[in-house]
Amino acid sequence: KAGVTQTPRYLIKTRGQQVTLSCSPISGHRSVSWYQQTPGQGLQFLFEYFSETQRNKGNFPGRFSGRQFSNSRSEMNVSTLELGDSALYLCASRRDSDFFSGANVLTFGAGSRLTVL
Amino acid sequence: TQLLEQSPQFLSIQEGENLTVYCNSSSVFSSLQWYRQEPGEGPVLLVTVVTGGEVKKLKRLTFQFGDARKDSSLHITAAQPGDTGLYLCAEPPYSGGGADGLTFGKGTHLIIQP
């Protein structure tokens, strides 16, 4: 059974540009969450999607957005990139039963490492 | 949102030694998870503790949840180089059914030298 797949694994952008990251969850999982990991702040929750709808959102500016497609694949977009957006962006999925029960048994992907110059 | 403090921030020890890392909060945890993240990978869930005083073992790893559910520890016996990684504690949100995401501590960077 394939795990959570994130693409691209590495990318470099310059300030002011925008970036789109992709995440394919484990087959059958409709819940996809995104987290940002930086050395200073650690792992912080960005948002969660379930069945194409954003269910929850963390405390990030509106430059951070996402969407989910009917096949449960999710993308997140960061517009007008800032140096501080350099981070490892992690995606995680969980079973539908865990989503409905509130059980946070997440499986993470390997992440997309974004460097903003 | 509750803050989770992990200590020590960095730990480097020799293979075969024992170690303990900690996760603390000023508030009561609803439950607590421990993850390990290896370089270039995402975090992997190791264990979830729910009940105050609970002890769970995973091979050479022993997880303990404080009686008052305000702290947790992870003890590794006879550490091996494969234990190297970032150890993270995380608290799920209080409400269920797809509520806010996990709150993570900043982690303990553990290096086991051969």
PDB file of C-alpha atoms in Angstrom:
ATOM      1  CA  LYS A   1       0.000   0.000   0.000  1.00  0.00           C
ATOM      2  CA  ALA A   2       1.569   3.260  -1.099  1.00  0.00           C
ATOM      3  CA  GLY A   3       2.180   5.888   1.546  1.00  0.00           C
ATOM      4  CA  VAL A   4       1.625   9.615   1.390  1.00  0.00           C
ATOM      5  CA  THR A   5       3.366  11.077  -1.652  1.00  0.00           C
ATOM      6  CA  GLN A   6       4.484  14.672  -1.867  1.00  0.00           C
ATOM      7  CA  THR A   7       5.870  16.484  -4.872  1.00  0.00           C
ATOM      8  CA  PRO A   8       8.194  18.143  -5.507  1.00  0.00           C
ATOM      9  CA  ARG A   9      10.623  17.094  -2.799  1.00  0.00           C
ATOM     10  CA  TYR A  10      12.802  20.175  -3.175  1.00  0.00           C
ATOM     11  CA  LEU A  11      12.291  23.534  -4.766  1.00  0.00           C
ATOM     12  CA  ILE A  12      13.838  26.968  -4.770  1.00  0.00           C
ATOM     13  CA  LYS A  13      11.874  30.153  -5.350  1.00  0.00           C
ATOM     14  CA  THR A  14      12.559  33.849  -5.041  1.00  0.00           C
ATOM     15  CA  ARG A  15      10.696  36.399  -2.982  1.00  0.00           C
ATOM     16  CA  GLY A  16       7.417  37.484  -4.498  1.00  0.00           C
ATOM     17  CA  GLN A  17       6.884  34.316  -6.474  1.00  0.00           C
ATOM     18  CA  GLN A  18       4.209  31.771  -5.741  1.00  0.00           C
ATOM     19  CA  VAL A  19       4.481  28.027  -5.257  1.00  0.00           C
ATOM     20  CA  THR A  20       2.153  25.044  -5.472  1.00  0.00           C
ATOM     21  CA  LEU A  21       2.839  21.804  -3.618  1.00  0.00           C
ATOM     22  CA  SER A  22       1.051  18.528  -4.191  1.00  0.00           C
ATOM     23  CA  CYS A  23       0.070  15.688  -1.874  1.00  0.00           C
ATOM     24  CA  SER A  24      -1.448  12.318  -2.680  1.00  0.00           C
ATOM     25  CA  PRO A  25      -2.832  10.605   0.439  1.00  0.00           C
ATOM     26  CA  ILE A  26      -2.911   6.914   1.184  1.00  0.00           C
ATOM     27  CA  SER A  27      -5.485   5.259  -1.036  1.00  0.00           C
ATOM     28  CA  GLY A  28      -8.903   5.440   0.581  1.00  0.00           C
ATOM     29  CA  HIS A  29      -8.012   8.304   2.913  1.00  0.00           C
ATOM     30  CA  ARG A  30     -10.078  11.403   2.310  1.00  0.00           C
ATOM     31  CA  SER A  31      -8.527  13.514   5.076  1.00  0.00           C
ATOM     32  CA  VAL A  32      -5.425  15.497   4.169  1.00  0.00           C
ATOM     33  CA  SER A  33      -3.657  17.873   6.546  1.00  0.00           C
ATOM     34  CA  TRP A  34      -0.802  20.242   5.875  1.00  0.00           C
ATOM     35  CA  TYR A  35       1.886  21.333   8.329  1.00  0.00           C
ATOM     36  CA  GLN A  36       4.799  23.743   8.094  1.00  0.00           C
ATOM     37  CA  GLN A  37       8.062  22.798   9.831  1.00  0.00           C
ATOM     38  CA  THR A  38      10.761  25.379  10.536  1.00  0.00           C
ATOM     39  CA  PRO A  39      13.720  25.288  12.934  1.00  0.00           C
ATOM     40  CA  GLY A  40      12.359  28.223  14.892  1.00  0.00           C
ATOM     41  CA  GLN A  41       8.689  27.375  15.182  1.00  0.00           C
ATOM     42  CA  GLY A  42       8.695  23.622  14.775  1.00  0.00           C
ATOM     43  CA  LEU A  43       5.674  21.939  13.232  1.00  0.00           C
ATOM     44  CA  GLN A  44       2.612  24.131  12.829  1.00  0.00           C
ATOM     45  CA  PHE A  45      -0.805  23.183  11.495  1.00  0.00           C
ATOM     46  CA  LEU A  46      -1.840  24.891   8.279  1.00  0.00           C
ATOM     47  CA  PHE A  47      -5.163  23.333   7.323  1.00  0.00           C
ATOM     48  CA  GLU A  48      -7.077  20.116   6.846  1.00  0.00           C
ATOM     49  CA  TYR A  49      -9.266  19.019   3.974  1.00  0.00           C
ATOM     50  CA  PHE A  50     -11.835  16.270   3.909  1.00  0.00           C
ATOM     51  CA  SER A  51     -13.921  15.352   0.911  1.00  0.00           C
ATOM     52  CA  GLU A  52     -12.895  18.497  -0.997  1.00  0.00           C
ATOM     53  CA  THR A  53     -13.852  20.869   1.851  1.00  0.00           C
ATOM     54  CA  GLN A  54     -11.524  22.745   4.173  1.00  0.00           C
ATOM     55  CA  ARG A  55     -12.465  21.627   7.669  1.00  0.00           C
ATOM     56  CA  ASN A  56      -9.960  23.470   9.796  1.00  0.00           C
ATOM     57  CA  LYS A  57      -7.384  26.183   9.400  1.00  0.00           C
ATOM     58  CA  GLY A  58      -4.386  27.144  11.467  1.00  0.00           C
ATOM     59  CA  ASN A  59      -3.109  30.614  12.220  1.00  0.00           C
ATOM     60  CA  PHE A  60      -1.454  31.482   8.928  1.00  0.00           C
ATOM     61  CA  PRO A  61      -1.988  34.477   6.645  1.00  0.00           C
ATOM     62  CA  GLY A  62      -4.250  34.331   3.629  1.00  0.00           C
ATOM     63  CA  ARG A  63      -1.238  33.864   1.354  1.00  0.00           C
ATOM     64  CA  PHE A  64      -1.426  30.214   2.329  1.00  0.00           C
ATOM     65  CA  SER A  65      -4.273  28.387   0.656  1.00  0.00           C
ATOM     66  CA  GLY A  66      -5.158  24.908  -0.387  1.00  0.00           C
ATOM     67  CA  ARG A  67      -7.642  22.758  -2.157  1.00  0.00           C
ATOM     68  CA  GLN A  68      -8.584  19.136  -2.499  1.00  0.00           C
ATOM     69  CA  PHE A  69      -9.731  17.303  -5.578  1.00  0.00           C
ATOM     70  CA  SER A  70     -12.346  14.602  -5.972  1.00  0.00           C
ATOM     71  CA  ASN A  71      -9.632  11.931  -5.937  1.00  0.00           C
ATOM     72  CA  SER A  72      -8.517  13.271  -2.510  1.00  0.00           C
ATOM     73  CA  ARG A  73      -5.253  14.646  -3.846  1.00  0.00           C
ATOM     74  CA  SER A  74      -4.520  18.002  -2.312  1.00  0.00           C
ATOM     75  CA  GLU A  75      -2.506  21.036  -3.267  1.00  0.00           C
ATOM     76  CA  MET A  76      -1.351  23.936  -1.191  1.00  0.00           C
ATOM     77  CA  ASN A  77      -0.365  27.283  -2.611  1.00  0.00           C
ATOM     78  CA  VAL A  78       1.714  30.046  -1.133  1.00  0.00           C
ATOM     79  CA  SER A  79       1.554  33.379  -2.911  1.00  0.00           C
ATOM     80  CA  THR A  80       3.898  36.343  -2.682  1.00  0.00           C
ATOM     81  CA  LEU A  81       6.631  34.275  -1.072  1.00  0.00           C
ATOM     82  CA  GLU A  82       8.663  35.703   1.795  1.00  0.00           C
ATOM     83  CA  LEU A  83      12.026  34.576   3.105  1.00  0.00           C
ATOM     84  CA  GLY A  84      10.292  33.291   6.219  1.00  0.00           C
ATOM     85  CA  ASP A  85       8.251  30.864   4.152  1.00  0.00           C
ATOM     86  CA  SER A  86      11.363  28.711   3.726  1.00  0.00           C
ATOM     87  CA  ALA A  87      10.379  25.476   5.418  1.00  0.00           C
ATOM     88  CA  LEU A  88       9.601  21.813   5.113  1.00  0.00           C
ATOM     89  CA  TYR A  89       5.942  21.463   4.184  1.00  0.00           C
ATOM     90  CA  LEU A  90       4.484  18.196   5.366  1.00  0.00           C
ATOM     91  CA  CYS A  91       1.281  16.557   4.316  1.00  0.00           C
ATOM     92  CA  ALA A  92      -0.488  13.854   6.306  1.00  0.00           C
ATOM     93  CA  SER A  93      -3.518  11.676   5.743  1.00  0.00           C
ATOM     94  CA  ARG A  94      -5.719   9.657   8.068  1.00  0.00           C
ATOM     95  CA  ARG A  95      -8.478   7.095   7.735  1.00  0.00           C
ATOM     96  CA  ASP A  96     -12.041   8.276   7.375  1.00  0.00           C
ATOM     97  CA  SER A  97     -12.991   6.467  10.585  1.00  0.00           C
ATOM     98  CA  ASP A  98     -10.267   8.353  12.460  1.00  0.00           C
ATOM     99  CA  PHE A  99     -11.437  11.644  11.002  1.00  0.00           C
ATOM    100  CA  PHE A 100     -15.014  11.089  12.192  1.00  0.00           C
ATOM    101  CA  SER A 101     -13.959   9.797  15.607  1.00  0.00           C
ATOM    102  CA  GLY A 102     -11.403  12.563  16.105  1.00  0.00           C
ATOM    103  CA  ALA A 103      -8.531  10.093  16.376  1.00  0.00           C
ATOM    104  CA  ASN A 104      -5.404  11.826  15.145  1.00  0.00           C
ATOM    105  CA  VAL A 105      -3.567   8.849  13.729  1.00  0.00           C
ATOM    106  CA  LEU A 106      -1.698  10.607  10.974  1.00  0.00           C
ATOM    107  CA  THR A 107       0.612   9.206   8.331  1.00  0.00           C
ATOM    108  CA  PHE A 108       2.999  11.844   7.071  1.00  0.00           C
ATOM    109  CA  GLY A 109       4.697  12.168   3.732  1.00  0.00           C
ATOM    110  CA  ALA A 110       8.391  12.960   3.392  1.00  0.00           C
ATOM    111  CA  GLY A 111       7.667  16.620   2.776  1.00  0.00           C
ATOM    112  CA  SER A 112       8.478  19.308   0.242  1.00  0.00           C
ATOM    113  CA  ARG A 113      11.435  21.464   1.182  1.00  0.00           C
ATOM    114  CA  LEU A 114      10.949  25.018  -0.008  1.00  0.00           C
ATOM    115  CA  THR A 115      13.785  27.507  -0.054  1.00  0.00           C
ATOM    116  CA  VAL A 116      12.953  31.142  -0.716  1.00  0.00           C
ATOM    117  CA  LEU A 117      15.848  33.341  -1.835  1.00  0.00           C
TER     118      LEU A 117
ATOM    119  CA  THR B   1      -3.552  26.640  22.285  1.00  0.00           C
ATOM    120  CA  GLN B   2      -1.384  24.798  24.746  1.00  0.00           C
ATOM    121  CA  LEU B   3       2.425  25.067  24.561  1.00  0.00           C
ATOM    122  CA  LEU B   4       4.449  21.890  24.757  1.00  0.00           C
ATOM    123  CA  GLU B   5       7.998  22.158  26.042  1.00  0.00           C
ATOM    124  CA  GLN B   6      10.462  19.440  25.209  1.00  0.00           C
ATOM    125  CA  SER B   7      13.822  18.878  26.846  1.00  0.00           C
ATOM    126  CA  PRO B   8      16.598  18.577  26.228  1.00  0.00           C
ATOM    127  CA  GLN B   9      16.652  20.329  22.885  1.00  0.00           C
ATOM    128  CA  PHE B  10      19.759  18.413  21.794  1.00  0.00           C
ATOM    129  CA  LEU B  11      21.267  15.176  23.078  1.00  0.00           C
ATOM    130  CA  SER B  12      24.288  13.284  21.804  1.00  0.00           C
ATOM    131  CA  ILE B  13      25.282  10.040  23.488  1.00  0.00           C
ATOM    132  CA  GLN B  14      27.255   6.899  22.802  1.00  0.00           C
ATOM    133  CA  GLU B  15      25.737   3.695  21.554  1.00  0.00           C
ATOM    134  CA  GLY B  16      24.613   1.471  24.416  1.00  0.00           C
ATOM    135  CA  GLU B  17      23.777   4.276  26.833  1.00  0.00           C
ATOM    136  CA  ASN B  18      20.328   4.971  28.225  1.00  0.00           C
ATOM    137  CA  LEU B  19      18.504   8.266  27.893  1.00  0.00           C
ATOM    138  CA  THR B  20      15.281  10.028  28.769  1.00  0.00           C
ATOM    139  CA  VAL B  21      13.609  12.942  27.018  1.00  0.00           C
ATOM    140  CA  TYR B  22      10.696  14.930  28.329  1.00  0.00           C
ATOM    141  CA  CYS B  23       7.561  16.708  27.221  1.00  0.00           C
ATOM    142  CA  ASN B  24       5.851  19.111  29.599  1.00  0.00           C
ATOM    143  CA  SER B  25       2.921  21.480  29.677  1.00  0.00           C
ATOM    144  CA  SER B  26       1.386  23.876  32.169  1.00  0.00           C
ATOM    145  CA  SER B  27      -2.035  22.470  31.317  1.00  0.00           C
ATOM    146  CA  VAL B  28      -3.505  19.002  31.376  1.00  0.00           C
ATOM    147  CA  PHE B  29      -3.081  16.966  28.205  1.00  0.00           C
ATOM    148  CA  SER B  30      -6.165  15.345  26.731  1.00  0.00           C
ATOM    149  CA  SER B  31      -3.831  12.711  25.327  1.00  0.00           C
ATOM    150  CA  LEU B  32      -0.304  12.755  23.970  1.00  0.00           C
ATOM    151  CA  GLN B  33       1.490  11.345  20.987  1.00  0.00           C
ATOM    152  CA  TRP B  34       5.188  10.707  20.405  1.00  0.00           C
ATOM    153  CA  TYR B  35       6.700  10.813  16.929  1.00  0.00           C
ATOM    154  CA  ARG B  36      10.172  10.176  15.539  1.00  0.00           C
ATOM    155  CA  GLN B  37      11.360  12.027  12.477  1.00  0.00           C
ATOM    156  CA  GLU B  38      14.464  10.881  10.647  1.00  0.00           C
ATOM    157  CA  PRO B  39      16.410  13.214   8.373  1.00  0.00           C
ATOM    158  CA  GLY B  40      14.675  13.691   5.041  1.00  0.00           C
ATOM    159  CA  GLU B  41      11.483  12.020   6.210  1.00  0.00           C
ATOM    160  CA  GLY B  42       8.188  12.958   7.792  1.00  0.00           C
ATOM    161  CA  PRO B  43       7.338  12.190  11.431  1.00  0.00           C
ATOM    162  CA  VAL B  44       6.275   8.646  12.226  1.00  0.00           C
ATOM    163  CA  LEU B  45       3.825   8.018  15.043  1.00  0.00           C
ATOM    164  CA  LEU B  46       5.354   5.856  17.776  1.00  0.00           C
ATOM    165  CA  VAL B  47       2.689   5.805  20.459  1.00  0.00           C
ATOM    166  CA  THR B  48      -0.379   7.521  21.888  1.00  0.00           C
ATOM    167  CA  VAL B  49      -0.846   7.731  25.662  1.00  0.00           C
ATOM    168  CA  VAL B  50      -4.216   8.579  27.088  1.00  0.00           C
ATOM    169  CA  THR B  51      -4.502   7.631  30.761  1.00  0.00           C
ATOM    170  CA  GLY B  52      -2.601   9.323  33.589  1.00  0.00           C
ATOM    171  CA  GLY B  53       0.170   7.044  34.829  1.00  0.00           C
ATOM    172  CA  GLU B  54       0.068   4.963  31.672  1.00  0.00           C
ATOM    173  CA  VAL B  55       3.248   3.201  30.593  1.00  0.00           C
ATOM    174  CA  LYS B  56       3.714   1.799  27.112  1.00  0.00           C
ATOM    175  CA  LYS B  57       6.682  -0.106  25.773  1.00  0.00           C
ATOM    176  CA  LEU B  58       7.845  -0.378  22.208  1.00  0.00           C
ATOM    177  CA  LYS B  59      10.906  -2.652  22.156  1.00  0.00           C
ATOM    178  CA  ARG B  60      13.653  -0.567  23.831  1.00  0.00           C
ATOM    179  CA  LEU B  61      11.440   2.517  24.104  1.00  0.00           C
ATOM    180  CA  THR B  62       9.346   3.165  27.200  1.00  0.00           C
ATOM    181  CA  PHE B  63       6.748   5.921  27.202  1.00  0.00           C
ATOM    182  CA  GLN B  64       5.245   7.230  30.398  1.00  0.00           C
ATOM    183  CA  PHE B  65       2.348   9.607  30.901  1.00  0.00           C
ATOM    184  CA  GLY B  66       2.415  11.566  34.141  1.00  0.00           C
ATOM    185  CA  ASP B  67      -0.223  10.866  36.761  1.00  0.00           C
ATOM    186  CA  ALA B  68      -1.557  14.402  36.406  1.00  0.00           C
ATOM    187  CA  ARG B  69      -1.353  14.217  32.600  1.00  0.00           C
ATOM    188  CA  LYS B  70       0.803  17.339  32.420  1.00  0.00           C
ATOM    189  CA  ASP B  71       4.023  15.624  31.436  1.00  0.00           C
ATOM    190  CA  SER B  72       5.349  12.652  29.552  1.00  0.00           C
ATOM    191  CA  SER B  73       8.705  10.994  29.112  1.00  0.00           C
ATOM    192  CA  LEU B  74      10.370   8.727  26.615  1.00  0.00           C
ATOM    193  CA  HIS B  75      13.138   6.452  27.866  1.00  0.00           C
ATOM    194  CA  ILE B  76      15.415   4.578  25.486  1.00  0.00           C
ATOM    195  CA  THR B  77      17.437   1.663  26.787  1.00  0.00           C
ATOM    196  CA  ALA B  78      20.726   0.688  25.160  1.00  0.00           C
ATOM    197  CA  ALA B  79      20.472   3.319  22.436  1.00  0.00           C
ATOM    198  CA  GLN B  80      21.503   2.363  18.916  1.00  0.00           C
ATOM    199  CA  PRO B  81      22.540   4.549  15.957  1.00  0.00           C
ATOM    200  CA  GLY B  82      19.192   3.748  14.351  1.00  0.00           C
ATOM    201  CA  ASP B  83      17.500   5.657  17.182  1.00  0.00           C
ATOM    202  CA  THR B  84      18.981   8.884  15.854  1.00  0.00           C
ATOM    203  CA  GLY B  85      16.328  11.409  14.924  1.00  0.00           C
ATOM    204  CA  LEU B  86      14.056  14.192  16.071  1.00  0.00           C
ATOM    205  CA  TYR B  87      11.642  13.093  18.774  1.00  0.00           C
ATOM    206  CA  LEU B  88       8.437  15.089  18.879  1.00  0.00           C
ATOM    207  CA  CYS B  89       5.554  15.107  21.277  1.00  0.00           C
ATOM    208  CA  ALA B  90       2.165  16.290  20.079  1.00  0.00           C
ATOM    209  CA  GLU B  91      -1.222  16.923  21.570  1.00  0.00           C
ATOM    210  CA  PRO B  92      -4.400  16.326  19.600  1.00  0.00           C
ATOM    211  CA  PRO B  93      -7.089  18.989  19.790  1.00  0.00           C
ATOM    212  CA  TYR B  94      -9.636  18.717  22.575  1.00  0.00           C
ATOM    213  CA  SER B  95     -12.639  18.398  20.345  1.00  0.00           C
ATOM    214  CA  GLY B  96     -13.032  15.510  18.003  1.00  0.00           C
ATOM    215  CA  GLY B  97     -14.472  14.958  14.570  1.00  0.00           C
ATOM    216  CA  GLY B  98     -11.917  16.717  12.437  1.00  0.00           C
ATOM    217  CA  ALA B  99     -11.118  19.734  14.564  1.00  0.00           C
ATOM    218  CA  ASP B 100      -7.884  21.701  14.717  1.00  0.00           C
ATOM    219  CA  GLY B 101      -4.619  20.022  13.978  1.00  0.00           C
ATOM    220  CA  LEU B 102      -2.014  18.637  16.302  1.00  0.00           C
ATOM    221  CA  THR B 103       0.045  20.941  18.510  1.00  0.00           C
ATOM    222  CA  PHE B 104       3.674  19.877  18.440  1.00  0.00           C
ATOM    223  CA  GLY B 105       6.590  20.542  20.724  1.00  0.00           C
ATOM    224  CA  LYS B 106       9.803  21.657  19.074  1.00  0.00           C
ATOM    225  CA  GLY B 107      11.400  18.300  19.648  1.00  0.00           C
ATOM    226  CA  THR B 108      14.551  16.722  20.964  1.00  0.00           C
ATOM    227  CA  HIS B 109      17.338  16.178  18.440  1.00  0.00           C
ATOM    228  CA  LEU B 110      18.938  12.858  19.401  1.00  0.00           C
ATOM    229  CA  ILE B 111      22.234  11.618  17.992  1.00  0.00           C
ATOM    230  CA  ILE B 112      23.542   8.178  18.894  1.00  0.00           C
ATOM    231  CA  GLN B 113      27.220   7.867  18.106  1.00  0.00           C
ATOM    232  CA  PRO B 114      28.597   4.410  17.246  1.00  0.00           C
TER     233      PRO B 114
END
